Coordinates of C-alpha atoms in Angstrom, one line a residue:
X12 CA 70.6 110.7 119.8
X13 CA 72.7 107.5 119.4
X14 CA 76.1 108.6 119.4
X15 CA 78.4 105.8 117.2
X16 CA 81.9 106.0 117.5
X17 CA 84.2 104.9 114.3
X18 CA 88.1 104.6 113.8
X19 CA 90.1 105.1 110.6
X20 CA 93.7 104.5 110.1
X21 CA 96.1 104.7 107.2
X22 CA 99.6 104.2 106.4
X23 CA 100.6 104.6 102.6
X24 CA 104.8 103.5 102.5
X25 CA 107.0 101.8 104.5
X26 CA 109.4 105.1 105.9
X27 CA 106.1 105.9 107.2
X28 CA 105.5 102.9 108.9
X29 CA 109.0 102.9 110.3
X30 CA 108.1 106.3 111.8
X31 CA 105.7 105.0 114.1
X32 CA 102.5 105.7 111.6
X33 CA 101.6 101.6 111.5
X34 CA 98.0 101.2 111.0
X35 CA 98.3 99.1 113.8
X36 CA 99.8 101.4 116.4
X37 CA 97.2 104.3 115.0
X38 CA 94.4 101.6 116.2
X39 CA 95.7 101.1 119.7
X40 CA 95.7 104.7 120.1
X41 CA 91.8 104.9 119.4
X42 CA 91.3 102.1 121.6
X43 CA 93.2 103.9 124.4
X44 CA 91.1 106.7 123.9
X45 CA 87.8 104.7 124.1
X46 CA 89.0 103.2 127.0
X47 CA 89.6 106.6 128.8
X48 CA 86.8 108.0 127.8
X49 CA 84.2 104.7 128.8
X50 CA 83.0 104.3 124.9
X51 CA 82.9 101.3 122.7
X52 CA 84.2 101.6 118.9
X53 CA 81.6 100.4 116.8
X54 CA 83.9 99.7 113.3
X55 CA 87.3 100.2 112.2
X56 CA 88.6 100.9 108.8
X57 CA 91.9 100.3 107.7
X58 CA 93.3 101.8 104.3
X59 CA 96.8 100.1 104.5
X60 CA 99.1 101.0 101.5
X61 CA 97.4 103.5 100.0
X62 CA 98.2 107.1 99.6
X63 CA 96.1 109.8 101.0
X64 CA 96.0 111.1 97.0
X65 CA 93.5 108.4 96.4
X66 CA 90.1 109.1 96.8
X67 CA 89.3 105.4 95.4
X68 CA 90.9 104.0 99.1
X69 CA 88.6 100.9 99.7
X70 CA 88.0 101.6 103.7
X71 CA 87.7 105.0 102.7
X72 CA 84.8 104.5 100.8
X73 CA 82.9 102.3 103.3
X74 CA 83.4 104.9 105.7
X75 CA 81.8 107.5 103.3
X76 CA 79.0 104.6 102.1
X77 CA 78.4 104.4 106.1
X78 CA 77.8 107.9 107.3
X79 CA 76.1 109.0 104.3
X80 CA 73.0 106.7 105.6
X81 CA 72.9 109.3 108.3
X82 CA 70.6 112.2 106.8
X83 CA 68.8 115.0 108.2
X84 CA 65.2 114.5 109.1
X85 CA 62.3 116.7 108.5
X86 CA 62.4 118.3 111.4
X87 CA 66.4 119.3 111.1
X88 CA 67.6 116.4 113.5
X89 CA 69.3 113.3 113.0
X90 CA 68.7 110.0 114.4
X91 CA 72.3 109.3 114.9
X92 CA 75.8 111.2 115.7
X93 CA 78.8 109.4 114.1
X94 CA 82.2 110.7 115.7
X95 CA 85.4 109.5 113.9
X96 CA 88.7 109.3 115.4
X97 CA 92.0 109.9 113.5
X98 CA 95.8 110.7 114.7
X99 CA 96.5 113.3 112.4
X100 CA 94.4 114.8 109.1
X101 CA 97.1 113.9 107.5
X102 CA 95.6 110.3 107.3
X103 CA 92.6 111.2 106.1
X104 CA 93.4 114.1 103.8
X105 CA 96.3 116.2 102.5
X106 CA 95.1 118.0 100.1
X107 CA 93.6 121.7 100.7
X108 CA 90.4 121.7 98.5
X109 CA 89.9 117.8 99.3
X110 CA 90.2 118.9 103.0
X111 CA 87.2 121.2 102.8
X112 CA 85.0 118.8 100.7
X113 CA 85.1 116.7 103.4
X114 CA 84.4 119.4 106.0
X115 CA 81.2 120.2 104.2
X116 CA 80.6 116.1 104.0
X117 CA 81.1 115.7 107.2
X118 CA 78.9 118.4 108.9
X119 CA 75.9 117.7 106.0
X120 CA 76.2 114.0 107.4
X121 CA 76.2 114.7 111.0
X122 CA 80.0 113.4 111.8
X123 CA 82.1 114.7 114.6
X124 CA 86.2 114.2 114.1
X125 CA 88.7 113.8 116.8
X126 CA 91.9 114.1 115.9
X127 CA 94.4 112.7 118.2
X128 CA 97.7 114.8 116.9
X129 CA 100.0 112.0 118.8
X130 CA 99.0 113.4 122.2
X131 CA 97.2 110.7 123.5
X132 CA 99.9 109.0 125.4
X133 CA 100.6 112.6 127.5
X134 CA 97.2 113.2 128.4
X135 CA 95.8 114.3 125.4
X136 CA 96.5 118.4 125.5
X137 CA 96.5 118.8 122.1
X138 CA 93.6 116.4 121.0
X139 CA 91.4 118.7 118.4
X140 CA 87.5 118.3 118.3
X141 CA 87.4 119.4 114.6
X142 CA 89.2 118.9 110.7
X143 CA 92.9 120.9 111.2
X144 CA 93.1 124.4 109.9
X145 CA 93.9 125.4 106.2
X146 CA 97.2 126.3 106.5
X147 CA 98.1 123.0 108.3
X148 CA 96.3 120.9 105.4
X149 CA 99.1 123.2 103.2
X150 CA 101.7 122.2 104.9
X151 CA 100.7 118.4 104.4
X152 CA 99.5 118.9 100.5
X153 CA 103.3 120.7 100.2
X154 CA 104.7 117.3 101.8
X155 CA 102.6 115.2 100.0
X156 CA 103.7 116.4 96.5
X157 CA 107.4 116.5 97.4
X158 CA 107.5 112.7 97.5
X159 CA 106.9 111.7 94.1
X160 CA 109.6 114.4 92.9
X161 CA 112.4 112.5 95.2
X162 CA 111.2 109.1 93.7
X163 CA 111.8 110.3 90.4
X164 CA 115.0 111.4 90.8
X165 CA 116.4 108.7 92.9
X166 CA 114.7 106.4 89.5
X167 CA 116.6 108.8 87.1
X168 CA 119.6 108.3 88.1
X169 CA 119.3 104.6 88.8
X170 CA 118.1 104.7 85.3
X171 CA 120.5 107.1 83.9
X172 CA 123.6 104.8 85.5
X173 CA 122.2 101.4 83.3
X174 CA 120.5 100.0 86.2
X175 CA 116.8 98.6 86.5
X176 CA 115.6 100.2 89.7
X177 CA 111.9 98.3 89.6
X178 CA 111.9 95.5 92.9
X179 CA 110.7 92.3 92.3
X180 CA 111.4 89.1 89.9
X181 CA 113.1 90.4 86.5
X182 CA 111.2 90.6 83.3
X183 CA 111.0 86.8 81.8
X184 CA 113.7 86.6 79.4
X185 CA 116.4 88.3 81.3
X186 CA 118.4 87.8 84.4
X187 CA 120.0 90.6 87.0
X188 CA 123.5 91.2 87.2
X189 CA 125.9 93.2 89.4
X190 CA 126.6 96.5 87.5
X191 CA 130.2 96.7 87.3
X192 CA 130.5 100.5 86.0
X193 CA 129.1 101.6 89.5
X194 CA 129.9 98.9 91.8
X195 CA 126.6 99.2 93.2
X196 CA 122.6 98.4 91.4
X197 CA 121.9 95.5 89.0
X198 CA 121.0 95.5 85.1
X199 CA 119.2 93.4 82.7
X200 CA 121.1 91.1 80.4
X201 CA 118.9 88.8 78.5
X202 CA 119.0 85.2 79.0
X203 CA 120.8 82.4 76.7
X204 CA 118.7 81.3 73.6
X205 CA 116.0 84.7 75.4
X206 CA 115.9 86.6 71.7
X207 CA 115.0 83.3 69.7
X208 CA 112.1 82.6 72.2
X209 CA 110.7 85.5 71.7
X210 CA 111.0 86.3 68.3
X211 CA 108.9 83.1 67.9
X212 CA 106.3 83.9 70.5
X213 CA 106.0 87.5 69.1
X214 CA 105.7 86.7 65.4
X215 CA 102.8 83.7 66.6
X216 CA 100.8 86.9 68.2
X217 CA 101.6 89.5 65.5
X218 CA 100.0 87.0 63.0
X219 CA 96.9 87.1 64.8
X220 CA 96.0 83.5 64.5
X221 CA 96.9 83.1 68.0
X222 CA 95.2 85.2 70.9
X223 CA 96.7 85.5 74.4
X224 CA 94.7 83.2 75.8
X225 CA 96.4 80.4 73.6
X226 CA 100.0 81.7 74.0
X227 CA 99.4 81.2 77.4
X228 CA 98.5 77.3 76.9
X229 CA 101.2 77.0 74.4
X230 CA 103.9 78.7 76.4
X231 CA 102.9 76.6 80.0
X232 CA 102.7 73.0 77.8
X233 CA 106.8 74.5 76.4
X234 CA 107.3 75.2 79.8
X235 CA 109.0 78.7 78.1
X236 CA 111.7 80.0 80.5
X237 CA 111.1 77.2 82.8
X238 CA 108.3 78.9 83.9
X239 CA 104.3 78.9 85.1
X240 CA 102.6 81.5 82.9
X241 CA 99.0 83.1 83.7
X242 CA 97.1 85.9 81.7
X243 CA 99.1 89.0 83.6
X244 CA 102.2 87.8 83.3
X245 CA 100.9 86.6 79.6
X246 CA 99.8 90.1 79.0
X247 CA 103.2 91.9 80.6
X248 CA 105.1 89.8 78.2
X249 CA 103.9 91.0 75.2
X250 CA 103.2 94.7 76.0
X251 CA 106.3 95.4 78.1
X252 CA 108.2 98.2 75.9
X253 CA 111.6 96.9 78.1
X254 CA 111.6 93.7 75.3
X255 CA 113.0 96.4 73.0
X256 CA 114.8 98.0 74.9
X257 CA 112.9 100.9 76.4
X258 CA 113.4 101.3 79.9
X259 CA 109.7 103.0 80.8
X260 CA 108.0 103.8 84.3
X261 CA 106.1 106.2 85.7
X262 CA 108.6 108.4 86.6
X263 CA 110.7 107.8 83.3
X264 CA 111.1 107.2 79.9
X265 CA 114.3 106.4 78.4
X266 CA 113.0 107.6 75.1
X267 CA 112.4 111.4 76.3
X268 CA 116.0 111.5 77.5
X269 CA 116.8 115.8 76.7
X270 CA 119.7 116.3 74.6
X271 CA 121.7 118.4 76.9
X272 CA 122.4 115.1 79.0
X273 CA 125.6 114.0 77.4
X274 CA 126.2 110.3 76.4
X275 CA 128.9 109.6 78.9
X276 CA 126.2 109.7 81.6
X277 CA 124.5 106.9 79.6
X278 CA 127.9 104.4 79.8
X279 CA 126.2 101.7 81.2
X280 CA 123.5 101.4 78.7
X281 CA 123.1 98.9 76.4
X282 CA 123.1 101.3 73.4
X283 CA 123.8 105.0 74.2
X284 CA 123.9 106.2 71.1
X285 CA 120.6 105.2 69.8
X286 CA 118.8 105.2 73.5
X287 CA 118.3 101.9 74.2
X288 CA 118.5 100.9 78.0
X289 CA 118.4 97.4 78.4
X290 CA 119.6 94.4 75.3
X291 CA 116.4 94.1 73.1
X292 CA 114.8 90.9 72.8
X293 CA 112.6 91.9 70.0
X294 CA 112.2 94.9 67.1
X295 CA 110.6 97.6 67.8
X296 CA 108.8 97.2 64.7
X297 CA 108.2 93.6 65.8
X298 CA 107.0 95.1 69.0
X299 CA 104.7 97.0 67.7
X300 CA 103.1 95.1 65.4
X301 CA 102.0 92.4 68.6
X302 CA 100.3 96.3 70.0
X303 CA 98.4 96.7 66.9
X304 CA 97.5 93.2 67.1
X305 CA 96.3 92.5 70.5
X306 CA 94.4 96.0 70.3
X307 CA 92.5 96.0 67.1
X308 CA 91.5 92.1 67.7
X309 CA 87.9 91.7 68.2
X310 CA 86.7 91.2 71.8
X311 CA 84.0 88.8 72.1
X312 CA 82.2 86.7 75.4
X313 CA 81.6 83.7 74.0
X314 CA 82.2 80.7 75.5
X315 CA 83.6 77.5 74.2
X316 CA 81.3 74.5 74.6
X317 CA 82.6 71.2 74.2
X318 CA 78.9 69.0 73.6
X319 CA 77.4 71.7 71.7
X320 CA 74.6 70.5 69.6
X321 CA 75.1 67.1 70.9
X322 CA 72.9 66.8 74.7
X323 CA 69.9 65.9 74.0
X324 CA 67.0 66.0 76.8
X325 CA 64.9 63.1 78.3
X326 CA 61.5 65.2 77.0
X327 CA 63.1 64.8 73.6
X328 CA 64.5 68.3 73.0
X329 CA 67.9 69.3 72.3
X330 CA 69.5 71.3 75.0
X331 CA 71.1 74.8 74.2
X332 CA 74.7 76.1 75.9
X333 CA 74.3 78.8 78.1
X334 CA 76.9 80.1 80.9
X335 CA 77.1 82.3 84.1
X336 CA 79.5 83.9 85.7
X337 CA 80.1 84.0 89.5
X338 CA 83.3 85.9 90.9
X339 CA 85.2 85.7 87.9
X340 CA 84.6 81.5 87.6
X341 CA 82.8 80.7 84.5
X342 CA 80.1 77.6 84.6
X343 CA 78.9 76.3 81.7
X344 CA 75.9 74.5 81.0
X345 CA 73.2 72.7 78.9
X346 CA 69.3 73.8 79.6
X347 CA 66.3 72.5 78.1
X348 CA 63.5 75.5 77.1
X349 CA 60.9 73.0 77.0
X350 CA 61.3 71.2 80.6
X351 CA 63.4 73.6 82.4
X352 CA 65.8 70.6 82.8
X353 CA 69.9 71.5 83.0
X354 CA 73.2 69.4 83.1
X355 CA 76.5 71.0 84.0
X356 CA 79.3 70.4 81.6
X357 CA 81.7 69.4 84.1
X358 CA 79.5 66.2 84.6
X359 CA 79.5 65.3 81.3
X360 CA 83.0 65.8 80.8
X361 CA 83.8 63.7 83.7
X362 CA 81.9 60.7 82.4
X363 CA 83.6 61.4 78.8
X364 CA 86.8 61.3 80.2
X365 CA 86.0 57.8 82.2
X366 CA 84.3 56.2 79.2
X367 CA 86.9 57.3 76.5
X368 CA 90.1 55.3 77.2
X369 CA 91.7 56.0 74.3
X370 CA 92.3 59.1 74.8
X371 CA 94.2 58.3 78.3
X372 CA 97.0 56.4 79.6
X373 CA 95.4 52.5 79.9
X374 CA 97.4 52.1 82.9
X375 CA 94.9 54.9 84.6
X376 CA 92.3 53.4 83.1
X377 CA 92.6 50.2 84.6
X378 CA 94.0 51.6 87.7
X379 CA 90.0 53.5 88.4
X380 CA 88.6 49.6 87.2
X381 CA 90.7 48.1 90.1
X382 CA 89.4 50.8 92.6
X383 CA 85.8 50.8 91.7
X384 CA 85.4 46.8 92.0
X385 CA 87.0 47.2 95.2
X386 CA 84.3 49.9 96.0
X387 CA 81.4 48.0 94.6
X388 CA 83.2 44.4 97.1
X389 CA 82.8 46.8 99.8
X390 CA 80.0 47.9 99.3
X391 CA 78.5 44.4 99.0
X392 CA 80.2 43.6 102.0
X393 CA 78.6 46.4 104.0
X394 CA 75.0 45.4 102.4
X395 CA 75.7 41.4 104.0
X396 CA 76.5 42.7 107.2
X397 CA 73.2 44.9 107.7
X398 CA 71.5 41.5 106.4
X399 CA 73.5 39.8 109.1
X400 CA 72.3 42.6 111.8
X401 CA 69.0 42.3 110.7
X402 CA 69.2 38.2 111.5
X403 CA 70.2 39.1 115.0
X404 CA 73.7 37.3 113.9
X405 CA 75.9 39.8 115.2
X406 CA 75.9 42.3 117.8
X407 CA 75.8 46.0 117.7
X408 CA 79.2 46.3 119.3
X409 CA 80.6 43.9 115.6
X410 CA 78.5 45.7 113.5
X411 CA 79.2 49.3 114.1
X412 CA 83.4 48.6 114.0
X413 CA 82.9 46.8 110.6
X414 CA 80.6 49.8 109.4
X415 CA 83.4 52.1 110.2
X416 CA 85.9 50.2 108.8
X417 CA 84.6 49.7 105.6
X418 CA 83.7 53.3 105.3
X419 CA 86.9 54.4 105.7
X420 CA 88.1 52.3 103.2
X421 CA 85.8 53.3 100.6
X422 CA 86.1 56.8 101.5
X423 CA 90.4 56.2 100.8
X424 CA 89.5 54.2 97.6
X425 CA 87.3 57.3 96.4
X426 CA 89.9 59.8 97.6
X427 CA 92.4 58.0 95.0
X428 CA 89.9 57.6 92.0
X429 CA 89.2 61.3 92.0
X430 CA 92.5 62.5 92.1
X431 CA 93.5 59.9 88.9
X432 CA 89.9 61.8 87.4
X433 CA 91.4 65.0 88.5
X434 CA 94.9 64.2 86.6
X435 CA 93.2 62.9 83.3
X436 CA 91.0 66.1 83.6
X437 CA 93.9 68.2 83.8
X438 CA 95.8 66.4 81.0
X439 CA 92.6 67.4 78.6
X440 CA 92.5 71.0 80.0
X441 CA 95.9 71.4 78.9
X442 CA 95.0 70.8 75.0
X443 CA 93.7 73.6 72.8
X444 CA 90.4 74.3 72.6
X445 CA 90.2 73.5 69.4
X446 CA 91.8 69.9 69.6
X447 CA 89.5 69.0 72.6
X448 CA 86.3 69.8 70.4
X449 CA 87.5 67.7 67.5
X450 CA 88.2 64.5 69.7
X451 CA 84.6 65.3 71.3
X452 CA 83.2 65.6 68.1
X453 CA 84.7 62.7 66.5
X454 CA 83.6 60.6 69.0
X455 CA 80.5 61.7 70.5
X456 CA 77.1 61.0 68.8
X457 CA 74.8 62.3 71.2
X458 CA 74.6 62.8 75.0
X459 CA 71.1 61.8 76.8
X460 CA 70.5 63.7 79.5
X461 CA 67.6 62.7 82.2
X462 CA 65.3 64.3 84.3
X463 CA 66.3 64.7 87.9
X464 CA 65.1 62.1 90.1
X465 CA 63.1 63.3 94.0
X466 CA 66.8 62.7 95.3
X467 CA 68.1 65.1 92.9
X468 CA 70.0 62.7 90.6
X469 CA 70.7 62.9 87.0
X470 CA 71.5 60.4 84.8
X471 CA 73.8 61.0 81.7
X472 CA 74.5 58.4 79.0
X473 CA 76.5 59.1 75.9
X474 CA 76.4 57.4 72.9
X475 CA 79.7 57.1 71.3
X476 CA 79.5 56.8 67.2
X477 CA 81.7 53.8 67.5
X478 CA 79.2 51.5 69.3
X479 CA 76.1 53.7 68.6

C-alpha cells in the first residue's frame, strides 16, 4: 500500500498569527517531523485568513477532493493510505458535530491524522495519531463561539460613542475626523458639496433610466469625489445604508437600539433623538427608492454589438453577432452560419477608429499617419538591403547589422503607434454604449469580411456612408 503524506495549516486572525499560529510556522513543524521520520510531504494545503467555522475553506475543499478519490476496493483494501499532518485539531475543526463527521470521512477514505500538539520541538512526546477527544473539541468550540461576542461588544461600544469602527477607507463622500467628545476613535462627516452630488446620483438611479453600469461610466467621466469607480464601489455607494445615517454591520444595527439605552450614551451621534448615527447624504425615502429600482430592474445577459446587422461575409451572407465568456471577460464576434467564418469585433473597431478621423484629435491622426510612413520607408529599406545582399554587393556582417537596426526602429515605431491607438480606443470606450452605436450607425454602411488565407490573415473593408 502506498503511503502519501499531506500537510494542512490554517490561521484565521492577526492575533493568532502574533501568538505563533502562522501558517508558515505550522508548515515548518510538518517539514521538521517529515525530516525526522525520513518521509516527504506530497502536498501542502494552506487556508490563511479563514475561520474553522467556514467549511468552504478553499484549501480544505481541495484536501477533501483529493482524499475522496481513495475509495475502498472490492476486497476491502485501499490502494493508498493518506497521512495528514496538523499542528492542533483546532486548525482543522472546532465544532464537535463537524469533528465527528470528519472522523467518519477520514476513516472512510483511509486517512490517518497526526496531530503535533506543539510538541515537535521537545521530542514529540505529546503527538497524537488520531483526532482529539470530544471534550477537547468542546473547549475549542466554546472558545470559537466566544470570539464573535467579544468582537460584537467592542463594535457596539465604538458605535454607541458615535465612532465608525470599520477599518480601511471611509465611504466615498465622507471623511474621518477625530471624535472630540472621547478623544479617541474617529467618526464620519460629509465632505463639502457631497450631499448635493449624492442626491443627484441617487435620483438618476431612482428614475430607472440609468443602470449601475451606466452610472459607473458617468461617475468616472465626471470624476465624482475625485475617485476612480469600479462595479463593486458603485454598488456599495448605492446600497450602503450609511448614506442615510444608518450604521449597520454584521454585529450591530443602529436602528435596533433598545429603549433602555439612554440618549446620553448616544451623544456622539449625529441625531441621537431620531437614532441617526452618521450625517446622512440622502434621505431614507430616496435610498429606499434606489434599492427598489436596483432590485426590480430586469437583469439581462445580452451584450451590445456596435456593428450588428452591418457585417457581411465574403460568401455574401450577413454575419450574426455572438459572444463567449472566458474568465469573466466577454469576447464579442461576428459569425457566418454559411461558411463558418468569424471575426472579432475588436478587429473591426480598431480599423474603424483608424479610418474615421472625425471622431478623434486631428494631431493624433497625423502622428499615426507619419509613423506609418516611417515604417513603410524602413520596410522599403529592408527590401533594398535584401536585394543588395542577394547580388553580393554587401557582406554578411553589414547585412545583419543593418537588419538589426531596421528591425529595432520598426519595433519602436510600432510601439508608439499602438500607444496612440490605445488612447483612441480608450476615449471611444469611455463613451456610453448608446453614443457609440449612434456614431457607428451614422458612419458605417457595411463591413465586408474576407475568408482567412493560408497564413490566417483576414481582410476587413469598411464602407462608409460618406464615400460608399
